Coordinates of C-alpha atoms and ligand atoms in Angstrom, one line a residue:
M1 CA -14.7 17.2 -5.9
N2 CA -12.3 19.4 -7.1
I3 CA -13.0 19.6 -11.2
L4 CA -10.3 20.8 -13.5
V5 CA -12.4 22.3 -16.3
T6 CA -9.8 22.7 -19.5
G7 CA -10.9 25.2 -22.2
G8 CA -13.3 27.1 -19.5
A9 CA -12.8 30.6 -21.0
G10 CA -14.2 29.4 -24.1
F11 CA -17.9 29.2 -25.4
I12 CA -19.3 25.9 -23.9
G13 CA -16.5 25.6 -21.0
S14 CA -17.5 29.1 -19.7
N15 CA -21.0 28.0 -19.8
H16 CA -20.1 25.1 -17.9
V17 CA -17.9 26.4 -15.5
R18 CA -21.1 28.8 -14.5
Y19 CA -23.0 26.0 -14.5
L20 CA -21.0 23.8 -11.7
L21 CA -20.7 26.8 -9.7
D22 CA -24.6 27.5 -9.8
H23 CA -25.7 23.6 -9.6
T24 CA -23.1 22.0 -7.3
Q25 CA -21.0 22.4 -4.1
D26 CA -17.8 21.6 -6.2
R27 CA -14.3 23.3 -6.7
V28 CA -13.7 24.6 -10.0
V29 CA -9.8 25.0 -11.1
N30 CA -10.2 26.7 -15.1
L31 CA -7.1 25.8 -17.0
D32 CA -7.1 27.8 -20.6
L33 CA -4.4 29.1 -22.7
L34 CA -6.6 32.2 -23.5
T35 CA -6.1 31.4 -27.6
Y36 CA -8.1 34.1 -29.9
A37 CA -11.0 32.0 -28.4
G38 CA -10.6 32.3 -24.5
N39 CA -12.0 35.1 -23.0
L40 CA -12.0 35.9 -19.4
E41 CA -14.9 38.5 -19.9
N42 CA -16.9 35.2 -20.3
L43 CA -16.4 34.4 -16.7
A44 CA -17.2 37.9 -15.5
G45 CA -18.3 37.3 -11.7
C46 CA -16.9 33.8 -11.1
E47 CA -13.6 35.1 -9.6
D48 CA -15.7 36.4 -6.8
D49 CA -16.7 32.9 -5.6
P50 CA -14.1 30.8 -3.4
R51 CA -15.0 27.7 -5.0
Y52 CA -13.5 29.0 -8.6
R53 CA -9.5 29.5 -9.6
F54 CA -8.7 30.4 -13.1
V55 CA -5.0 29.2 -14.1
R56 CA -3.6 30.4 -17.7
G57 CA -2.0 27.6 -19.0
D58 CA -1.5 25.0 -21.9
I59 CA -3.1 21.6 -21.7
R60 CA 0.5 20.2 -23.8
D61 CA 2.6 21.9 -20.6
R62 CA 3.3 18.5 -18.5
E63 CA 4.8 20.2 -15.6
L64 CA 2.5 22.5 -15.3
L65 CA -0.3 19.6 -15.2
R66 CA 1.4 17.7 -13.1
S67 CA 2.1 20.2 -10.3
L68 CA -1.8 21.8 -10.8
L69 CA -3.3 18.1 -10.6
Q70 CA -1.5 17.4 -7.5
R71 CA -1.5 20.8 -5.8
E72 CA -5.4 21.2 -6.3
S73 CA -5.7 17.4 -5.5
I74 CA -8.1 17.1 -8.6
D75 CA -10.8 14.5 -8.4
A76 CA -12.0 14.8 -12.0
V77 CA -11.4 16.5 -15.3
V78 CA -13.9 17.9 -17.8
H79 CA -11.9 18.3 -21.1
F80 CA -13.2 21.0 -23.4
A81 CA -9.9 22.7 -24.7
A82 CA -9.3 22.5 -28.6
E83 CA -9.1 24.3 -31.7
S84 CA -12.6 24.2 -32.2
H85 CA -13.6 25.8 -35.9
V86 CA -13.5 23.8 -38.9
D87 CA -12.9 26.7 -41.4
R88 CA -9.4 27.6 -39.1
S89 CA -8.8 23.7 -39.5
V90 CA -8.9 23.9 -43.4
E91 CA -6.6 27.2 -43.3
G92 CA -4.1 25.4 -41.0
P93 CA -4.3 21.9 -39.6
E94 CA -1.3 21.9 -37.6
V95 CA -2.4 23.4 -34.3
F96 CA -5.7 21.2 -34.4
V97 CA -3.2 18.1 -34.2
T98 CA -1.0 19.7 -31.3
T99 CA -3.7 20.7 -29.1
N100 CA -6.2 18.4 -29.8
V101 CA -4.5 15.0 -30.3
L102 CA -1.4 15.6 -28.4
G103 CA -2.9 17.9 -25.7
T104 CA -5.5 15.2 -24.9
E105 CA -3.0 12.3 -25.0
I106 CA -0.8 14.3 -22.5
L107 CA -3.5 15.3 -20.4
L108 CA -4.9 12.0 -20.2
E109 CA -1.2 10.9 -19.2
E110 CA -1.1 13.0 -16.4
A111 CA -4.5 12.5 -15.4
R112 CA -4.1 8.8 -15.1
A113 CA -0.4 9.5 -13.3
A114 CA -2.3 11.5 -10.8
Q115 CA -4.9 8.7 -10.0
V116 CA -7.8 11.2 -11.3
G117 CA -11.1 9.2 -10.6
R118 CA -13.1 10.6 -13.5
F119 CA -12.3 12.3 -17.1
V120 CA -14.8 13.2 -19.6
M121 CA -14.0 14.3 -22.8
V122 CA -16.0 16.6 -24.7
S123 CA -15.9 15.1 -28.2
T124 CA -18.0 15.9 -31.0
D125 CA -20.6 14.6 -33.4
E126 CA -18.3 15.6 -36.4
V127 CA -16.5 12.3 -35.6
Y128 CA -19.0 10.4 -37.5
G129 CA -18.8 12.4 -40.6
S130 CA -21.6 13.1 -42.9
L131 CA -25.2 11.7 -43.2
G132 CA -27.3 12.0 -46.1
S133 CA -31.1 12.6 -45.9
E134 CA -32.3 9.9 -43.9
G135 CA -31.0 8.3 -40.7
F136 CA -29.4 9.2 -37.4
F137 CA -25.7 8.8 -35.7
T138 CA -25.7 6.3 -33.2
E139 CA -22.6 5.7 -30.8
E140 CA -22.0 2.7 -33.4
S141 CA -21.9 4.4 -36.3
P142 CA -18.2 4.4 -37.9
L143 CA -16.2 7.4 -37.4
A144 CA -15.7 9.1 -40.8
P145 CA -14.0 12.5 -39.9
N146 CA -13.8 14.9 -43.1
S147 CA -12.3 18.0 -41.8
P148 CA -8.7 18.1 -40.2
Y149 CA -10.8 19.4 -37.0
A150 CA -13.3 16.5 -37.2
A151 CA -10.1 14.0 -37.7
S152 CA -8.1 15.6 -34.8
K153 CA -11.5 15.1 -32.5
A154 CA -11.7 11.7 -33.6
A155 CA -8.2 10.9 -33.1
A156 CA -8.3 12.4 -29.3
D157 CA -11.7 10.5 -28.7
L158 CA -10.0 7.1 -29.6
L159 CA -7.0 8.2 -27.4
C160 CA -9.5 8.3 -24.7
R161 CA -11.3 4.9 -25.8
A162 CA -7.3 3.0 -25.5
F163 CA -6.6 4.9 -22.3
F164 CA -9.9 3.0 -20.9
K165 CA -9.1 -0.3 -22.6
T166 CA -5.5 -0.6 -22.0
F167 CA -5.0 1.3 -18.6
G168 CA -8.5 0.8 -17.2
F169 CA -8.3 5.0 -17.1
P170 CA -12.2 6.0 -16.3
V171 CA -12.6 8.0 -19.4
I172 CA -16.5 8.9 -20.5
V173 CA -16.7 10.4 -24.1
T174 CA -19.8 12.6 -24.9
R175 CA -20.2 13.3 -28.5
C176 CA -22.7 16.6 -29.1
S177 CA -24.1 18.1 -32.1
N178 CA -24.0 22.1 -32.8
N179 CA -24.4 24.2 -29.6
Y180 CA -25.7 27.7 -29.5
G181 CA -26.2 30.4 -26.6
P182 CA -24.5 33.3 -24.8
Y183 CA -20.6 33.9 -25.3
Q184 CA -20.3 31.9 -28.8
F185 CA -17.4 33.3 -30.8
P186 CA -18.7 35.3 -33.8
E187 CA -17.0 32.8 -36.0
K188 CA -19.6 30.4 -35.4
L189 CA -22.8 30.4 -37.8
I190 CA -25.3 31.9 -35.1
P191 CA -23.1 34.5 -33.6
L192 CA -21.3 35.5 -36.9
M193 CA -25.2 36.0 -38.5
I194 CA -26.5 37.9 -35.8
A195 CA -23.5 40.5 -35.4
N196 CA -23.3 40.8 -39.1
A197 CA -27.4 41.5 -39.8
L198 CA -27.0 44.1 -36.7
E199 CA -24.1 45.9 -38.5
G200 CA -26.2 45.6 -42.0
K201 CA -23.4 43.4 -43.7
P202 CA -23.7 40.7 -45.8
L203 CA -24.7 37.1 -43.9
P204 CA -22.3 34.7 -45.9
V205 CA -24.3 31.6 -46.6
Y206 CA -22.1 28.8 -48.0
G207 CA -22.8 26.6 -51.0
D208 CA -26.5 26.4 -51.3
G209 CA -27.3 26.5 -47.6
L210 CA -29.4 23.1 -47.4
Q211 CA -26.8 21.7 -45.1
V212 CA -28.5 20.7 -41.8
R213 CA -27.5 20.7 -38.3
D214 CA -28.7 19.6 -35.1
W215 CA -28.8 22.8 -32.8
L216 CA -28.9 22.3 -29.1
Y217 CA -28.9 25.1 -26.2
V218 CA -25.6 25.0 -24.4
E219 CA -26.8 24.6 -21.2
D220 CA -28.6 21.2 -22.2
H221 CA -25.0 20.2 -23.4
C222 CA -23.5 21.4 -20.0
R223 CA -26.2 19.3 -18.3
A224 CA -25.5 16.5 -20.4
I225 CA -21.6 16.6 -19.4
D226 CA -22.2 16.8 -15.9
L227 CA -24.6 13.8 -15.8
A228 CA -21.8 11.9 -18.1
L229 CA -19.4 12.9 -15.0
R230 CA -21.4 11.9 -12.0
K231 CA -23.2 8.7 -13.4
G232 CA -21.7 8.0 -16.6
R233 CA -20.4 4.3 -17.2
P234 CA -16.5 4.5 -17.4
G235 CA -15.6 3.5 -20.9
A236 CA -19.0 4.6 -22.6
V237 CA -19.9 6.9 -25.2
Y238 CA -22.8 9.2 -25.0
N239 CA -24.5 10.9 -28.2
V240 CA -26.0 14.1 -27.2
G241 CA -28.4 16.0 -29.4
G242 CA -31.3 18.5 -29.5
G243 CA -33.3 16.6 -32.1
N244 CA -33.8 19.6 -33.6
E245 CA -32.3 20.0 -37.2
Q246 CA -32.4 23.0 -39.4
R247 CA -31.3 24.0 -42.6
N248 CA -28.6 26.5 -42.5
L249 CA -30.4 28.7 -45.1
D250 CA -33.9 28.4 -43.0
L251 CA -32.3 29.1 -39.7
V252 CA -30.3 32.2 -41.3
R253 CA -34.2 33.4 -42.4
M254 CA -35.2 32.6 -38.9
L255 CA -32.5 34.8 -37.3
L256 CA -33.2 37.9 -39.5
D257 CA -36.6 37.5 -39.0
R258 CA -36.3 37.8 -35.3
L259 CA -34.0 40.8 -35.8
G260 CA -36.5 42.7 -38.0
K261 CA -34.1 42.4 -41.3
G262 CA -34.6 41.7 -44.8
P263 CA -33.8 38.6 -46.6
E264 CA -31.4 40.7 -49.0
L265 CA -28.7 40.5 -46.8
I266 CA -28.3 36.7 -47.3
T267 CA -25.5 36.5 -49.6
F268 CA -24.5 33.0 -51.0
V269 CA -20.7 32.4 -50.9
Q270 CA -18.0 29.8 -52.0
D271 CA -18.8 26.3 -50.1
R272 CA -16.4 25.2 -47.5
P273 CA -14.3 22.3 -48.9
G274 CA -15.4 19.1 -47.3
H275 CA -18.7 20.4 -45.9
D276 CA -20.5 17.8 -44.3
R277 CA -24.0 17.9 -45.7
R278 CA -26.4 16.6 -42.5
Y279 CA -25.5 15.9 -38.8
A280 CA -28.4 14.4 -36.7
I281 CA -28.1 12.6 -33.4
D282 CA -29.8 9.6 -32.2
A283 CA -29.7 10.5 -28.2
S284 CA -31.3 7.4 -27.1
H285 CA -28.9 6.2 -25.1
I286 CA -27.9 8.9 -22.7
R287 CA -31.9 9.4 -22.6
A288 CA -32.3 6.0 -21.2
E289 CA -29.2 5.4 -19.1
L290 CA -28.7 9.0 -17.5
G291 CA -32.1 10.0 -17.8
W292 CA -31.0 13.2 -20.1
A293 CA -33.4 15.1 -22.0
P294 CA -32.9 18.8 -23.9
T295 CA -35.0 21.3 -22.0
V296 CA -34.9 24.4 -24.0
D297 CA -37.1 24.2 -27.1
F298 CA -35.3 26.2 -30.3
A299 CA -37.7 28.8 -30.4
A300 CA -37.5 29.8 -26.9
G301 CA -33.3 29.1 -27.0
L302 CA -33.0 31.4 -30.1
A303 CA -34.8 34.1 -28.8
R304 CA -32.6 34.1 -25.4
T305 CA -29.4 33.8 -27.6
I306 CA -30.6 37.0 -29.9
D307 CA -31.6 38.9 -26.7
W308 CA -28.1 38.1 -24.9
Y309 CA -26.5 39.2 -28.2
L310 CA -28.4 42.4 -28.4
A311 CA -27.9 43.2 -24.7
N312 CA -24.0 42.1 -24.9
R313 CA -23.2 44.0 -28.2
A314 CA -20.1 45.8 -26.6
W315 CA -18.8 41.8 -25.6
W316 CA -18.9 40.9 -29.4
E317 CA -18.0 44.5 -31.0
K318 CA -14.7 44.4 -29.1
I319 CA -14.0 40.9 -30.4
R320 CA -14.6 41.8 -33.8
S321 CA -12.5 44.8 -33.7
G322 CA -9.3 42.8 -32.8
E323 CA -7.4 40.1 -34.8
Y324 CA -10.8 39.0 -36.1
T325 CA -10.8 41.6 -38.6
A326 CA -7.6 40.2 -40.1
Y327 CA -9.7 36.6 -40.0
Y328 CA -12.7 38.3 -41.6
E329 CA -11.0 39.4 -44.5
K330 CA -9.0 36.5 -45.0
M331 CA -11.6 34.1 -45.0
Y332 CA -14.5 36.5 -46.4
G333 CA -12.9 39.3 -48.3
A334 CA -12.0 39.6 -51.8
G335 CA -10.0 36.5 -53.1
G336 CA -10.8 34.9 -49.4
R337 CA -11.6 31.2 -49.2
H338 CA -15.3 32.2 -49.0
G339 CA -15.5 34.2 -51.6
G340 CA -15.2 38.0 -52.5
D341 CA -18.7 39.2 -51.8
A342 CA -19.7 39.0 -48.1
G343 CA -17.1 41.2 -46.5
Ligands
NAD1 P1 -14.1 27.6 -28.1 O1 -13.1 27.5 -29.4 O2 -15.3 28.3 -27.9 O3 -13.3 27.4 -26.6 C1 -12.1 26.9 -26.9 C2 -11.1 27.0 -25.4 O4 -10.1 26.2 -25.4 C3 -10.9 28.4 -25.5 O5 -10.6 29.0 -24.3 C4 -9.0 28.5 -25.6 O6 -8.6 29.5 -25.4 C5 -8.8 27.1 -25.0 N1 -7.9 26.6 -25.6 C6 -7.1 26.0 -26.9 N2 -6.1 25.4 -27.1 C7 -6.0 25.2 -25.6 C8 -4.8 24.9 -24.9 N3 -3.7 24.1 -25.9 N4 -4.3 24.9 -23.6 C9 -5.3 25.2 -22.7 N5 -6.4 25.8 -23.1 C10 -6.8 26.0 -24.8 O7 -14.6 26.2 -28.2 P2 -16.2 25.7 -27.9 O8 -17.3 25.7 -28.8 O9 -16.5 26.0 -26.5 O10 -15.7 24.1 -27.7 C11 -15.3 23.4 -26.5 C12 -15.1 21.9 -26.7 O11 -16.4 21.7 -27.0 C13 -14.2 21.9 -27.8 O12 -13.5 20.5 -27.7 C14 -15.4 21.1 -29.1 O13 -14.5 20.1 -30.1 C15 -16.5 20.6 -28.2 N6 -17.8 20.7 -29.2 C16 -18.3 21.8 -29.5 C17 -19.4 21.9 -29.9 C18 -20.0 23.4 -30.7 O14 -21.2 23.4 -31.0 N7 -19.3 24.6 -30.2 C19 -20.3 21.0 -30.4 C20 -19.8 19.5 -29.7 C21 -18.5 19.5 -29.0
DAU2 O1 -21.5 19.5 -34.9 C1 -20.6 20.0 -33.4 C2 -19.6 21.1 -34.1 O2 -20.6 22.0 -34.5 C3 -18.3 21.4 -33.2 O3 -17.6 20.2 -33.0 C4 -17.5 22.3 -33.7 O4 -16.7 22.9 -32.7 C5 -18.6 23.6 -33.9 O5 -17.7 24.7 -34.4 C6 -19.5 23.3 -34.7 O6 -19.3 22.7 -36.3 P1 -20.0 23.5 -37.7 O7 -19.0 23.4 -38.4 O8 -21.2 22.5 -37.7 O9 -20.5 24.9 -37.1 P2 -20.0 26.4 -37.9 O10 -20.8 27.4 -36.9 O11 -18.9 26.7 -38.4 O12 -21.4 26.1 -39.1 C7 -22.4 25.5 -39.0 C8 -23.1 25.6 -40.5 O13 -23.1 26.8 -41.0 C9 -22.1 24.8 -41.4 O14 -22.9 24.1 -42.3 C10 -21.4 25.8 -42.1 C11 -22.5 27.1 -42.5 N1 -21.9 28.5 -42.2 C12 -20.7 28.3 -41.2 C13 -20.2 29.9 -41.1 C14 -19.6 30.7 -40.3 C15 -22.4 29.2 -43.4 O15 -23.1 29.0 -44.3 N2 -21.5 30.6 -43.0 C16 -20.8 30.7 -42.2 O16 -20.4 32.0 -42.3

């Protein structure tokens, strides 16, 4: 197959490109705009593979999509490209709508016109909103997104449903919980906390730190997406999750422990507005229908992730020395949304 991966220079997308090159015979065309979150260093080594091609471009660029889909004889699309950070969506929702909603709609239209045979939409569990202390998200749970990011993903997710129902376009949707692993941009909880701890900076925990996330190692997510691409039922939605609930504060303490740092670095800061309390996935549908199960247990995955950030210090130090500095100051510095005392 010739597979178009959108957003393949980001965290999960770059892991997915590597997954495809390592585990399949397929050709991979990676379309990525290289926003602040896209980084070609995430794909070091892939350029040497004759089955891989990178194209810098925007999923909102209809003409580009039209010629690319035709020129590369694309059989399948795996759609990651998005604005992905909840805190940034609180600061500026507009680009979340233009990229995540309009971008997905344009991509769907062009893929349909090019008669692409399979389209996987990488959605998120955040479309379901927040859980109380009991229960799990199933594919039947109502969509109740709480952040502009989650709302934009829910809109894109439902456009996929509409393209299947209205046009019979073979879209498959995955809704996964929080991923962790190599190449995650250090604005997200785990890499941010590792980098801050290694630099002896405060670790900004939002609110009481008792929010719960269901963590999945990124490669397990990639395998679920690939199974959905090859064996998923068109029109189906598959929840993907690790069955691995952790409270933020416990996770931060675990990281400090493994890095040999003390808890005095933990700093409670102002909460995220509209902060979802708990995510937990019921993944029984994908387990039963596609035979998927997570393979990396949390202790091993976290150790692997920490080792990667230790061994690739230059990767995240370079990121944190650029425009990231202004972002960090705006979010965490004096007068910033999260606080005052974490910067
Ligand atoms: P990321 O922010 O690390 O990467 C996003 C990539 O998309 C970047 O390379 C960026 O340059 C690219 N991009 C942004 N706008 C674009 C545009 N207009 N045209 C082309 N490329 C563009 O994100 P991530 O964490 O890797 O998430 C990837 C996808 O998976 C997203 O759709 C996200 O909603 C979804 N998801 C993420 C998680 C998670 O835990 N990170 C969990 C479930 C689902
Ligand atoms: O559930 C899937 C989603 O997971 C994806 O759709 C999103 O793209 C991805 O960013 C992630 O969203 P979260 O908001 O859950 O991830 P984040 O890493 O931003 O935060 C995880 C938890 O940690 C959340 O409860 C907020 C908290 N947090 C985060 C940061 C950055 C802190 O306490 N302090 C922080 O500095």
